[in-house]
Short mmCIF file of C-alpha atoms in Angstrom, two decimals:
data_model
loop_
_atom_site.label_atom_id
_atom_site.label_comp_id
_atom_site.label_asym_id
_atom_site.label_seq_id
_atom_site.Cartn_x
_atom_site.Cartn_y
_atom_site.Cartn_z
CA MET S 5 42.18 113.85 41.26
CA LYS S 6 44.91 116.03 39.73
CA PRO S 7 48.25 115.89 41.61
CA ALA S 8 49.38 119.01 43.48
CA VAL S 9 52.51 119.16 41.31
CA THR S 10 52.61 118.43 37.57
CA TYR S 11 55.21 118.63 34.81
CA GLU S 12 54.83 120.21 31.40
CA LEU S 13 57.44 119.31 28.76
CA LEU S 14 58.13 122.21 26.39
CA HIS S 15 61.12 121.06 24.35
CA VAL S 16 63.78 118.32 24.15
CA ASP S 17 67.23 119.28 22.83
CA LYS S 18 67.55 117.25 19.63
CA ASN S 19 71.29 116.70 20.26
CA SER S 20 70.98 115.42 23.83
CA GLY S 21 68.42 114.27 26.38
CA ALA S 22 68.09 117.76 27.87
CA ARG S 23 64.51 118.84 28.69
CA ARG S 24 63.01 122.32 28.88
CA GLY S 25 59.85 122.32 30.95
CA ILE S 26 57.67 123.81 33.66
CA VAL S 27 56.86 122.32 37.06
CA HIS S 28 53.44 123.57 38.19
CA THR S 29 53.02 123.82 41.98
CA PRO S 30 50.48 125.35 44.41
CA HIS S 31 52.85 128.29 44.98
CA GLY S 32 53.68 129.00 41.35
CA ASP S 33 55.44 127.63 38.28
CA ILE S 34 59.10 126.62 38.11
CA GLN S 35 60.95 127.00 34.81
CA THR S 36 63.25 123.99 34.38
CA PRO S 37 66.03 122.92 34.46
CA VAL S 38 66.41 124.79 37.73
CA PHE S 39 68.95 125.15 40.53
CA MET S 40 67.32 125.23 43.97
CA PRO S 41 69.15 127.02 46.82
CA VAL S 42 69.11 125.18 50.13
CA GLY S 43 67.55 126.84 53.16
CA THR S 44 68.38 124.13 55.69
CA GLN S 45 66.86 125.81 58.75
CA ALA S 46 64.11 127.76 56.96
CA THR S 47 66.64 130.28 55.69
CA VAL S 48 69.15 130.37 52.86
CA LYS S 49 72.14 131.33 54.96
CA SER S 50 72.59 135.12 55.26
CA MET S 51 70.01 135.96 52.54
CA THR S 52 66.53 137.46 52.83
CA PRO S 53 63.61 136.17 50.75
CA GLU S 54 63.61 139.50 48.89
CA GLU S 55 67.25 139.02 47.91
CA LEU S 56 66.53 135.48 46.71
CA LYS S 57 63.72 136.81 44.53
CA GLU S 58 65.96 139.55 43.17
CA VAL S 59 68.52 136.99 41.92
CA GLY S 60 65.70 134.90 40.42
CA SER S 61 65.39 131.94 42.79
CA GLN S 62 62.19 130.06 41.93
CA ILE S 63 62.11 127.40 44.64
CA ILE S 64 64.09 126.71 47.81
CA LEU S 65 64.67 123.65 49.98
CA SER S 66 64.36 123.21 53.70
CA ASN S 67 65.50 120.31 55.85
CA THR S 68 63.08 118.11 57.74
CA TYR S 69 65.67 116.74 60.18
CA HIS S 70 66.90 120.17 61.29
CA LEU S 71 63.44 121.76 61.51
CA TYR S 72 62.08 118.75 63.42
CA LEU S 73 64.82 119.28 66.03
CA ARG S 74 64.66 123.08 66.03
CA PRO S 75 62.27 124.92 66.28
CA GLY S 76 60.00 121.83 66.00
CA GLN S 77 57.29 121.03 63.50
CA ASP S 78 54.52 122.13 65.89
CA ILE S 79 55.84 125.69 65.98
CA VAL S 80 56.15 125.84 62.20
CA LYS S 81 52.62 124.47 61.81
CA GLU S 82 51.27 126.97 64.35
CA ALA S 83 52.95 129.77 62.35
CA GLY S 84 50.96 128.70 59.29
CA GLY S 85 53.58 126.45 57.69
CA LEU S 86 57.03 127.13 56.27
CA HIS S 87 55.84 129.64 53.67
CA LYS S 88 54.42 132.00 56.29
CA PHE S 89 57.05 131.19 58.92
CA MET S 90 59.93 132.26 56.66
CA LYS S 91 57.98 134.76 54.50
CA TRP S 92 58.58 132.93 51.22
CA ASP S 93 55.55 132.77 48.91
CA ARG S 94 57.16 130.71 46.13
CA PRO S 95 57.51 126.89 46.02
CA ILE S 96 59.33 125.00 48.77
CA LEU S 97 60.68 121.43 48.79
CA THR S 98 61.48 119.59 52.01
CA ASP S 99 63.81 116.61 52.04
CA SER S 100 62.93 113.72 54.31
CA GLY S 101 65.87 114.06 56.69
CA GLY S 102 67.10 110.64 55.57
CA PHE S 103 70.48 111.85 54.37
CA GLN S 104 71.13 113.77 57.61
CA VAL S 105 70.06 110.85 59.79
CA PHE S 106 72.22 108.36 57.92
CA SER S 107 75.22 110.70 57.98
CA LEU S 108 75.11 110.56 61.79
CA GLY S 109 76.97 107.22 61.61
CA PRO S 110 77.32 105.73 65.13
CA LEU S 111 74.60 108.06 66.43
CA ARG S 112 71.86 106.10 64.60
CA LYS S 113 70.44 102.57 64.37
CA ILE S 114 68.47 101.38 61.31
CA THR S 115 65.65 98.84 61.54
CA GLU S 116 62.81 97.91 59.21
CA GLU S 117 60.50 100.10 61.25
CA GLY S 118 62.68 103.20 60.92
CA VAL S 119 65.76 104.86 62.36
CA GLU S 120 66.58 105.61 65.97
CA PHE S 121 69.10 108.43 66.30
CA LYS S 122 70.65 110.85 68.73
CA SER S 123 70.34 114.57 68.08
CA HIS S 124 73.59 116.22 67.02
CA LEU S 125 72.49 119.20 69.15
CA ASP S 126 72.06 117.68 72.60
CA GLY S 127 72.32 113.89 72.28
CA SER S 128 68.59 113.35 72.92
CA LYS S 129 67.05 110.21 71.38
CA HIS S 130 64.56 110.38 68.50
CA PHE S 131 62.92 108.02 66.04
CA PHE S 132 62.06 108.58 62.38
CA SER S 133 59.73 106.23 60.53
CA PRO S 134 58.16 106.74 57.10
CA GLU S 135 54.89 107.59 58.88
CA SER S 136 56.42 110.08 61.33
CA VAL S 137 58.40 111.78 58.58
CA MET S 138 55.22 112.21 56.51
CA LYS S 139 53.55 113.83 59.52
CA THR S 140 56.50 116.18 60.00
CA GLU S 141 56.61 117.14 56.32
CA GLU S 142 52.85 117.70 56.25
CA ASP S 143 53.17 119.99 59.28
CA LEU S 144 55.98 121.93 57.59
CA GLY S 145 53.70 122.39 54.57
CA ALA S 146 56.09 122.39 51.60
CA ASP S 147 54.78 121.97 48.05
CA ILE S 148 57.07 119.00 47.33
CA ILE S 149 58.00 116.50 50.02
CA MET S 150 60.45 113.63 49.74
CA ALA S 151 59.90 110.03 50.79
CA PHE S 152 62.00 108.69 53.66
CA ASP S 153 64.91 106.74 52.20
CA GLU S 154 68.31 105.36 53.08
CA CYS S 155 71.32 106.86 51.38
CA VAL S 156 74.23 104.40 51.45
CA GLU S 157 77.80 105.61 51.63
CA TYR S 158 80.37 105.25 48.86
CA PRO S 159 81.71 102.68 48.40
CA ALA S 160 79.22 100.09 49.70
CA SER S 161 78.95 96.35 49.04
CA TYR S 162 76.43 95.00 46.56
CA GLU S 163 74.66 93.01 49.29
CA TYR S 164 74.20 95.98 51.61
CA THR S 165 73.22 98.30 48.78
CA LYS S 166 70.58 95.80 47.61
CA GLN S 167 69.09 95.45 51.11
CA SER S 168 69.08 99.24 51.52
CA MET S 169 67.47 99.84 48.12
CA GLU S 170 64.71 97.31 48.82
CA ARG S 171 64.07 98.86 52.24
CA THR S 172 63.85 102.31 50.60
CA THR S 173 61.14 100.96 48.28
CA ARG S 174 59.17 99.49 51.19
CA TRP S 175 59.49 102.77 53.05
CA ALA S 176 58.27 104.66 49.96
CA LYS S 177 55.13 102.51 49.93
CA ARG S 178 54.55 103.31 53.59
CA CYS S 179 55.12 107.02 52.90
CA LYS S 180 52.49 106.93 50.14
CA GLU S 181 49.98 105.22 52.44
CA ALA S 182 50.65 107.70 55.26
CA HIS S 183 50.63 110.87 53.15
CA LYS S 184 47.18 112.49 53.17
CA THR S 185 47.68 116.17 52.31
CA GLU S 186 46.25 116.92 48.85
CA ASN S 187 48.14 120.18 48.21
CA GLN S 188 51.54 118.48 48.55
CA ALA S 189 53.36 116.19 46.10
CA LEU S 190 55.28 113.18 47.42
CA PHE S 191 58.40 112.35 45.37
CA GLY S 192 60.11 108.96 45.48
CA ILE S 193 63.90 108.57 45.60
CA ILE S 194 65.68 106.08 43.36
CA GLN S 195 68.55 104.39 45.19
CA GLY S 196 70.85 101.47 44.35
CA GLY S 197 74.32 102.92 44.83
CA PHE S 198 76.65 102.38 41.88
CA TYR S 199 75.10 99.14 40.64
CA GLU S 200 73.10 99.53 37.43
CA ASP S 201 70.82 96.54 38.02
CA LEU S 202 69.87 97.89 41.47
CA ARG S 203 69.17 101.33 40.04
CA ALA S 204 66.96 99.78 37.36
CA GLN S 205 65.06 97.71 39.94
CA SER S 206 64.62 100.71 42.25
CA ALA S 207 63.28 102.86 39.41
CA LYS S 208 60.89 100.13 38.24
CA ASP S 209 59.49 99.46 41.72
CA LEU S 210 59.05 103.13 42.57
CA ILE S 211 57.46 104.03 39.23
CA GLU S 212 54.82 101.38 39.96
CA LEU S 213 53.74 103.53 42.93
CA ASP S 214 52.76 106.27 40.43
CA LEU S 215 54.11 109.16 42.51
CA PRO S 216 53.97 112.70 41.05
CA GLY S 217 57.77 113.02 40.80
CA TYR S 218 61.04 111.14 41.22
CA ALA S 219 64.56 111.88 42.42
CA ILE S 220 67.96 110.26 42.04
CA GLY S 221 69.59 109.92 45.44
CA GLY S 222 72.88 108.42 46.56
CA ILE S 223 75.18 109.83 43.88
CA SER S 224 77.48 112.84 44.21
CA VAL S 225 78.49 111.36 47.57
CA GLY S 226 82.26 111.41 47.13
CA GLU S 227 82.69 109.12 44.12
CA PRO S 228 84.94 109.99 41.12
CA LYS S 229 83.30 112.18 38.48
CA GLU S 230 83.35 109.38 35.88
CA GLU S 231 81.35 107.15 38.26
CA PHE S 232 78.90 109.96 38.91
CA LEU S 233 78.38 110.58 35.18
CA LYS S 234 78.01 106.88 34.39
CA MET S 235 75.26 106.41 36.99
CA LEU S 236 73.55 109.72 36.17
CA TYR S 237 73.33 108.97 32.45
CA TYR S 238 72.19 105.42 33.18
CA THR S 239 69.47 106.29 35.70
CA ALA S 240 67.89 109.48 34.32
CA PRO S 241 66.35 107.81 31.21
CA LEU S 242 64.66 105.26 33.49
CA MET S 243 62.56 108.03 35.06
CA PRO S 244 59.08 108.91 33.74
CA GLU S 245 59.07 111.48 30.94
CA ASN S 246 55.84 113.13 32.12
CA LYS S 247 56.98 113.88 35.69
CA PRO S 248 59.66 116.07 37.30
CA ARG S 249 63.12 114.53 37.56
CA TYR S 250 65.23 115.68 40.51
CA LEU S 251 68.95 115.03 41.13
CA MET S 252 69.72 115.50 44.81
CA GLY S 253 72.74 117.31 46.20
CA VAL S 254 74.38 118.71 43.05
CA GLY S 255 75.54 122.32 42.70
CA THR S 256 78.86 122.73 40.88
CA PRO S 257 78.45 124.31 37.44
CA ASP S 258 79.77 121.26 35.56
CA TYR S 259 77.49 118.83 37.43
CA LEU S 260 74.48 121.11 36.83
CA ILE S 261 75.15 121.20 33.09
CA GLU S 262 75.69 117.42 32.96
CA ALA S 263 72.46 116.89 34.91
CA ALA S 264 70.54 118.98 32.38
CA LEU S 265 72.12 117.05 29.48
CA ALA S 266 70.98 113.80 31.11
CA GLY S 267 67.37 115.05 31.23
CA ILE S 268 67.21 116.22 34.87
CA ASP S 269 64.83 119.07 35.74
CA MET S 270 65.79 120.02 39.30
CA CYS S 271 69.03 120.13 41.33
CA ASP S 272 69.94 121.47 44.76
CA CYS S 273 73.05 122.05 46.84
CA VAL S 274 74.38 124.05 49.79
CA LEU S 275 77.53 124.81 47.77
CA PRO S 276 76.99 128.50 46.79
CA THR S 277 76.52 129.71 50.36
CA ARG S 278 79.04 127.26 51.84
CA ILE S 279 81.91 128.41 49.61
CA ALA S 280 80.83 132.01 50.22
CA ARG S 281 81.64 131.45 53.89
CA ASN S 282 85.11 130.32 52.78
CA GLY S 283 85.64 133.47 50.72
CA THR S 284 85.11 131.89 47.29
CA ALA S 285 83.09 133.20 44.34
CA MET S 286 81.92 131.40 41.19
CA THR S 287 82.48 133.53 38.09
CA TRP S 288 82.15 133.14 34.33
CA ASN S 289 85.94 132.77 34.21
CA GLY S 290 86.28 130.20 36.98
CA LYS S 291 86.53 130.31 40.76
CA VAL S 292 87.82 133.42 42.49
CA VAL S 293 89.17 132.79 46.01
CA VAL S 294 88.76 136.39 47.03
CA ARG S 295 90.39 135.93 50.43
CA ASN S 296 93.74 135.42 48.65
CA ALA S 297 96.33 138.20 48.92
CA THR S 298 96.35 138.73 45.16
CA TYR S 299 93.02 140.62 45.49
CA GLU S 300 94.16 142.99 48.26
CA ARG S 301 94.33 145.94 45.83
CA ASP S 302 91.95 144.65 43.18
CA PHE S 303 89.29 147.36 42.81
CA GLY S 304 87.33 145.62 40.08
CA PRO S 305 84.08 143.66 40.58
CA LEU S 306 84.03 139.98 41.54
CA ASP S 307 82.97 139.14 37.99
CA PRO S 308 82.98 141.76 35.19
CA GLU S 309 80.33 139.69 33.36
CA CYS S 310 77.90 139.70 36.30
CA ASP S 311 75.17 142.26 37.01
CA CYS S 312 74.20 141.13 40.51
CA TYR S 313 73.91 143.57 43.42
CA THR S 314 77.37 142.59 44.70
CA CYS S 315 79.15 143.07 41.37
CA ARG S 316 77.36 146.36 40.65
CA ASN S 317 78.41 147.91 43.94
CA TYR S 318 81.51 146.35 45.53
CA THR S 319 85.12 145.50 44.68
CA ARG S 320 87.18 142.37 45.21
CA ALA S 321 89.44 144.34 47.54
CA TYR S 322 86.52 145.40 49.75
CA ILE S 323 84.98 141.92 49.86
CA ARG S 324 88.41 140.44 50.68
CA HIS S 325 88.71 142.92 53.56
CA LEU S 326 85.27 141.90 54.88
CA ILE S 327 86.08 138.18 54.71
CA LYS S 328 89.50 138.63 56.38
CA ALA S 329 87.84 140.71 59.12
CA ASN S 330 85.10 138.08 59.62
CA GLU S 331 82.44 140.66 58.82
CA ILE S 332 79.01 139.17 58.06
CA LEU S 333 78.52 141.46 55.07
CA GLY S 334 81.32 139.68 53.20
CA VAL S 335 79.52 136.34 53.40
CA ARG S 336 76.23 138.00 52.44
CA LEU S 337 77.70 139.65 49.34
CA LEU S 338 79.40 136.45 48.19
CA SER S 339 76.22 134.42 48.82
CA ILE S 340 74.14 136.85 46.75
CA HIS S 341 76.67 136.63 43.93
CA ASN S 342 77.06 132.82 43.98
CA ILE S 343 73.34 132.09 43.97
CA ASN S 344 72.85 134.70 41.26
CA PHE S 345 75.60 133.00 39.22
CA LEU S 346 73.98 129.55 39.40
CA THR S 347 70.54 131.02 38.71
CA LYS S 348 71.85 132.80 35.60
CA LEU S 349 73.75 129.67 34.54
CA MET S 350 70.50 127.71 34.54
CA GLU S 351 68.76 130.50 32.62
CA LYS S 352 71.44 130.10 29.95
CA VAL S 353 71.01 126.31 30.05
CA ARG S 354 67.27 126.69 29.40
CA ILE S 355 67.92 128.97 26.43
CA GLU S 356 70.55 126.60 25.00
CA ILE S 357 68.12 123.67 25.27
CA GLU S 358 65.50 125.64 23.36
CA ASN S 359 68.15 126.27 20.67
CA ASP S 360 69.27 122.58 20.60
CA ASN S 361 72.73 123.83 21.57
CA LEU S 362 73.46 122.59 25.11
CA LEU S 363 76.27 120.19 24.12
CA LYS S 364 78.16 122.97 22.37
CA PHE S 365 77.51 125.31 25.31
CA ARG S 366 78.92 122.70 27.70
CA ASP S 367 82.12 122.30 25.70
CA GLU S 368 82.65 126.06 25.49
CA PHE S 369 81.87 126.52 29.18
CA TYR S 370 84.25 123.70 30.22
CA LYS S 371 87.05 125.21 28.16
CA LYS S 372 86.55 128.64 29.71
CA TYR S 373 86.07 127.33 33.22
CA GLY S 374 88.90 124.79 33.12
CA TYR S 375 86.73 121.70 33.59
CA THR S 376 87.30 118.31 32.02
CA LYS S 377 84.52 116.04 30.77
CA GLU S 378 85.50 113.26 33.19
#
């Protein structure tokens, strides 16, 4: 039987490991590499589905942990699944809730069976197992669903990281056995912290399960950039060439470009809408903290090189006023711009891969943006 989600490789940049491809899903094709906006609670904060389509978003994420707690998977299922519930007819990916559960710290207890945790909303007790998470994700109805894993903090000891990685593999096997929905694709998550031998073992064991896609989890969790790059460039080549490769939780422009160079197809992050709420815009000439006083009388667009709705219609001075006045429109306009920026960045990345030019593009972009390579 053909998997619900498949990967088609179109071109490999001859000067790097960057891949240009297409991920085929039940709700449409995804041109890769791609940035995926995060809609934690079945909404990308402050943006409508129509606005997401206008900026070119191809796929969005939602969060199993948050939707399980509120409104509850039964309500989403009764509504016809996430696509109908949130009026989004393009692909959706749901994470497993593992990262959120493990970030609860003292509010959770891990056993081989699963994780007992207290809700951050009201303190009520809940239990996630690989089997229960599969049921929740099936009820939510996303095209791509993630296996339940444990994401260890940075830094973590070799012994604990090894135990955690092995448990993640066992949980992935249980997820595969429990997952029954044919129009969904279950992706495994490679763990192993910042130990190369553990990453290699995790990748080997998970690939043996022959899942339709794989992710790298547990990096971009607060480590130095050089550590991130070392583990990214080590792990990505271990992943199957004929399946989607997903790097979890990455959304700064430099990390997105590095991910593409390493051969990653998909990335996600809450960053563009989160920094919008802080009054910050990403532009082709670096960050603009529009809430700063320097923009009080700046009647130019956020980014002269951008053609998004925000930049076509509004000035830095006006957006600064909205942010300082805590007006919702300010956050909306910055969110539209930031997601548009990352979407257009990835469009450029795809073109540069086709032209075997991504390394040169990275160096030029870093110079303009003020990034370093480490």
